[in-house]
Amino acid sequence: MAKSLQSQIKGIERDMVREMNKMVKRANKKINPVILPTQLDSTSSALNFNEYHQDNSTHVSVGGDMMNSQIGGRNNSITVIYTDTDIEKILENIKEYSRTLKDEEQTELVTMLHEIQMSGKVENHMIFFDKHPILAMAFSAIVTWGIDNGMDSLVNIISRVFE
């Protein structure tokens, strides 16, 4: 009885593996590779990524020429455009993050926000930013946005979030 139950379970496992492999093969046939744009117009020299599934896991194959790709090319830049609502969300995230800081770090954070409102820049806080690199990135985005869109707008957003 126990032996026949074990053989039934093994049979079910084999059938499940066969069906899973069939599904994976069908899915792999339908997936098209993603081709990244290149500096040249030749798509054959671009990097291409192809996702496929095997043994219940996902694999990504990468092919193409890295030198002619925008990823591997030189002097390529990506411009990220922030809106005032994005800056407001960043400041709200800073406010949430500040709850995890020690008292003296919270005081330094408040000092930095005042510096931004007064002079439009943050200086002499490298030790703090070394401890909290995520805040360094956030402040970089905030200051850049303030320079591009006017410090008055930034001051209004800061006061609205931290009222």
mmCIF file of C-alpha atoms in Angstrom:
data_model
loop_
_atom_site.group_PDB
_atom_site.id
_atom_site.type_symbol
_atom_site.label_atom_id
_atom_site.label_comp_id
_atom_site.label_asym_id
_atom_site.label_seq_id
_atom_site.Cartn_x
_atom_site.Cartn_y
_atom_site.Cartn_z
ATOM 1 C CA MET A 1 0.000 0.000 0.000
ATOM 2 C CA ALA A 2 2.715 2.465 1.016
ATOM 3 C CA LYS A 3 4.809 1.477 -1.980
ATOM 4 C CA SER A 4 1.974 2.068 -4.419
ATOM 5 C CA LEU A 5 1.276 5.465 -2.837
ATOM 6 C CA GLN A 6 4.939 6.443 -3.261
ATOM 7 C CA SER A 7 4.902 5.374 -6.910
ATOM 8 C CA GLN A 8 1.718 7.396 -7.483
ATOM 9 C CA ILE A 9 3.330 10.499 -5.937
ATOM 10 C CA LYS A 10 6.461 10.052 -8.083
ATOM 11 C CA GLY A 11 4.260 9.663 -11.156
ATOM 12 C CA ILE A 12 2.413 12.869 -10.305
ATOM 13 C CA GLU A 13 5.746 14.678 -9.812
ATOM 14 C CA ARG A 14 6.996 13.468 -13.219
ATOM 15 C CA ASP A 15 3.772 14.601 -14.883
ATOM 16 C CA MET A 16 3.983 18.012 -13.202
ATOM 17 C CA VAL A 17 7.601 18.466 -14.322
ATOM 18 C CA ARG A 18 6.660 17.496 -17.901
ATOM 19 C CA GLU A 19 3.764 19.956 -17.941
ATOM 20 C CA MET A 20 5.913 22.708 -16.436
ATOM 21 C CA ASN A 21 8.597 22.143 -19.074
ATOM 22 C CA LYS A 22 5.958 22.354 -21.825
ATOM 23 C CA MET A 23 4.680 25.639 -20.391
ATOM 24 C CA VAL A 24 8.216 27.027 -20.182
ATOM 25 C CA LYS A 25 8.955 26.075 -23.791
ATOM 26 C CA ARG A 26 5.747 27.765 -24.958
ATOM 27 C CA ALA A 27 6.573 30.891 -22.937
ATOM 28 C CA ASN A 28 10.127 31.016 -24.300
ATOM 29 C CA LYS A 29 8.814 30.896 -27.875
ATOM 30 C CA LYS A 30 6.615 33.951 -27.239
ATOM 31 C CA ILE A 31 9.273 36.126 -25.562
ATOM 32 C CA ASN A 32 10.960 38.619 -27.870
ATOM 33 C CA PRO A 33 14.401 39.983 -27.037
ATOM 34 C CA VAL A 34 14.701 43.594 -25.903
ATOM 35 C CA ILE A 35 17.170 45.488 -28.085
ATOM 36 C CA LEU A 36 18.709 48.612 -26.617
ATOM 37 C CA PRO A 37 19.290 51.607 -28.886
ATOM 38 C CA THR A 38 22.786 52.246 -30.151
ATOM 39 C CA GLN A 39 24.770 55.249 -31.219
ATOM 40 C CA LEU A 40 24.735 53.748 -34.688
ATOM 41 C CA ASP A 41 21.579 52.819 -36.532
ATOM 42 C CA SER A 42 22.635 49.197 -36.735
ATOM 43 C CA THR A 43 20.588 47.023 -34.408
ATOM 44 C CA SER A 44 22.999 44.156 -34.934
ATOM 45 C CA SER A 45 25.627 45.995 -32.906
ATOM 46 C CA ALA A 46 23.256 46.796 -30.045
ATOM 47 C CA LEU A 47 23.084 45.023 -26.743
ATOM 48 C CA ASN A 48 20.128 42.708 -26.590
ATOM 49 C CA PHE A 49 18.587 41.028 -23.601
ATOM 50 C CA ASN A 50 16.532 37.882 -23.803
ATOM 51 C CA GLU A 51 14.725 36.471 -20.807
ATOM 52 C CA TYR A 52 14.031 32.765 -20.740
ATOM 53 C CA HIS A 53 12.861 30.254 -18.176
ATOM 54 C CA GLN A 54 14.512 26.972 -17.344
ATOM 55 C CA ASP A 55 14.235 24.645 -14.369
ATOM 56 C CA ASN A 56 11.656 26.877 -12.651
ATOM 57 C CA SER A 57 14.018 29.862 -12.670
ATOM 58 C CA THR A 58 14.449 32.928 -14.844
ATOM 59 C CA HIS A 59 17.610 33.475 -16.866
ATOM 60 C CA VAL A 60 18.655 36.510 -18.854
ATOM 61 C CA SER A 61 20.996 36.225 -21.799
ATOM 62 C CA VAL A 62 22.906 39.297 -22.916
ATOM 63 C CA GLY A 63 24.411 39.594 -26.372
ATOM 64 C CA GLY A 64 25.658 42.235 -28.752
ATOM 65 C CA ASP A 65 28.390 44.824 -28.850
ATOM 66 C CA MET A 66 28.926 46.789 -25.638
ATOM 67 C CA MET A 67 31.159 49.420 -27.273
ATOM 68 C CA ASN A 68 28.454 50.662 -29.640
ATOM 69 C CA SER A 69 25.696 50.488 -27.076
ATOM 70 C CA GLN A 70 24.571 53.530 -25.132
ATOM 71 C CA ILE A 71 25.335 51.571 -21.985
ATOM 72 C CA GLY A 72 28.963 51.005 -22.925
ATOM 73 C CA GLY A 73 29.416 54.170 -24.962
ATOM 74 C CA ARG A 74 31.119 57.323 -23.865
ATOM 75 C CA ASN A 75 29.625 60.718 -23.034
ATOM 76 C CA ASN A 76 26.104 59.377 -22.750
ATOM 77 C CA SER A 77 23.977 61.043 -20.140
ATOM 78 C CA ILE A 78 20.548 60.403 -18.767
ATOM 79 C CA THR A 79 18.475 63.359 -17.682
ATOM 80 C CA VAL A 80 15.956 62.726 -14.935
ATOM 81 C CA ILE A 81 13.269 65.378 -14.752
ATOM 82 C CA TYR A 82 11.689 65.971 -11.348
ATOM 83 C CA THR A 83 8.385 67.738 -10.833
ATOM 84 C CA ASP A 84 7.404 69.618 -7.706
ATOM 85 C CA THR A 85 5.323 66.629 -6.595
ATOM 86 C CA ASP A 86 8.401 64.392 -6.956
ATOM 87 C CA ILE A 87 10.395 66.758 -4.750
ATOM 88 C CA GLU A 88 7.551 66.816 -2.250
ATOM 89 C CA LYS A 89 7.569 62.997 -2.143
ATOM 90 C CA ILE A 90 11.351 62.984 -1.663
ATOM 91 C CA LEU A 91 10.988 65.396 1.249
ATOM 92 C CA GLU A 92 8.203 63.279 2.750
ATOM 93 C CA ASN A 93 10.499 60.252 2.496
ATOM 94 C CA ILE A 94 13.262 62.238 4.212
ATOM 95 C CA LYS A 95 10.785 63.125 6.960
ATOM 96 C CA GLU A 96 9.894 59.448 7.378
ATOM 97 C CA TYR A 97 13.569 58.433 7.307
ATOM 98 C CA SER A 98 14.421 61.050 9.933
ATOM 99 C CA ARG A 99 12.426 59.086 12.504
ATOM 100 C CA THR A 100 15.149 56.426 12.422
ATOM 101 C CA LEU A 101 17.938 58.929 13.119
ATOM 102 C CA LYS A 102 19.518 59.707 16.465
ATOM 103 C CA ASP A 103 18.742 63.075 18.085
ATOM 104 C CA GLU A 104 21.996 64.741 16.998
ATOM 105 C CA GLU A 105 21.523 63.433 13.435
ATOM 106 C CA GLN A 106 17.979 64.809 13.381
ATOM 107 C CA THR A 107 19.349 68.175 14.489
ATOM 108 C CA GLU A 108 21.913 68.089 11.683
ATOM 109 C CA LEU A 109 19.176 67.208 9.193
ATOM 110 C CA VAL A 110 17.129 70.216 10.322
ATOM 111 C CA THR A 111 20.248 72.385 9.971
ATOM 112 C CA MET A 112 20.743 71.150 6.406
ATOM 113 C CA LEU A 113 17.139 71.921 5.492
ATOM 114 C CA HIS A 114 17.598 75.455 6.871
ATOM 115 C CA GLU A 115 20.810 75.833 4.835
ATOM 116 C CA ILE A 116 18.958 74.866 1.680
ATOM 117 C CA GLN A 117 16.243 77.397 2.408
ATOM 118 C CA MET A 118 18.761 80.170 3.139
ATOM 119 C CA SER A 119 21.564 79.628 0.637
ATOM 120 C CA GLY A 120 20.311 76.965 -1.759
ATOM 121 C CA LYS A 121 23.142 74.566 -0.956
ATOM 122 C CA VAL A 122 24.355 72.158 1.688
ATOM 123 C CA GLU A 123 27.987 72.298 2.788
ATOM 124 C CA ASN A 124 30.199 70.742 5.474
ATOM 125 C CA HIS A 125 28.070 67.672 6.145
ATOM 126 C CA MET A 126 30.190 64.979 4.485
ATOM 127 C CA ILE A 127 30.398 62.775 7.584
ATOM 128 C CA PHE A 128 26.596 62.779 7.826
ATOM 129 C CA PHE A 129 26.245 61.957 4.123
ATOM 130 C CA ASP A 130 28.840 59.185 4.420
ATOM 131 C CA LYS A 131 26.661 57.597 7.104
ATOM 132 C CA HIS A 132 23.442 58.157 5.128
ATOM 133 C CA PRO A 133 24.179 57.974 1.370
ATOM 134 C CA ILE A 134 20.482 57.778 0.519
ATOM 135 C CA LEU A 135 20.039 61.235 2.048
ATOM 136 C CA ALA A 136 23.007 62.486 0.014
ATOM 137 C CA MET A 137 21.229 61.422 -3.174
ATOM 138 C CA ALA A 138 17.957 62.950 -2.011
ATOM 139 C CA PHE A 139 19.575 66.275 -1.112
ATOM 140 C CA SER A 140 21.417 66.319 -4.432
ATOM 141 C CA ALA A 141 18.117 65.958 -6.300
ATOM 142 C CA ILE A 142 16.449 68.595 -4.123
ATOM 143 C CA VAL A 143 19.221 71.175 -4.525
ATOM 144 C CA THR A 144 19.425 70.592 -8.286
ATOM 145 C CA TRP A 145 15.672 71.014 -8.604
ATOM 146 C CA GLY A 146 15.820 74.202 -6.516
ATOM 147 C CA ILE A 147 18.517 75.653 -8.770
ATOM 148 C CA ASP A 148 16.565 74.787 -11.919
ATOM 149 C CA ASN A 149 13.111 75.830 -10.702
ATOM 150 C CA GLY A 150 13.833 78.608 -8.258
ATOM 151 C CA MET A 151 14.600 78.526 -4.578
ATOM 152 C CA ASP A 152 11.293 80.199 -3.718
ATOM 153 C CA SER A 153 9.408 77.172 -5.039
ATOM 154 C CA LEU A 154 11.690 74.837 -3.092
ATOM 155 C CA VAL A 155 11.283 76.822 0.133
ATOM 156 C CA ASN A 156 7.492 76.613 -0.258
ATOM 157 C CA ILE A 157 7.631 72.843 -0.714
ATOM 158 C CA ILE A 158 9.974 72.364 2.261
ATOM 159 C CA SER A 159 7.778 74.466 4.536
ATOM 160 C CA ARG A 160 4.655 72.634 3.352
ATOM 161 C CA VAL A 161 6.139 69.186 4.071
ATOM 162 C CA PHE A 162 7.816 70.079 7.377
ATOM 163 C CA GLU A 163 5.120 72.322 8.879
#
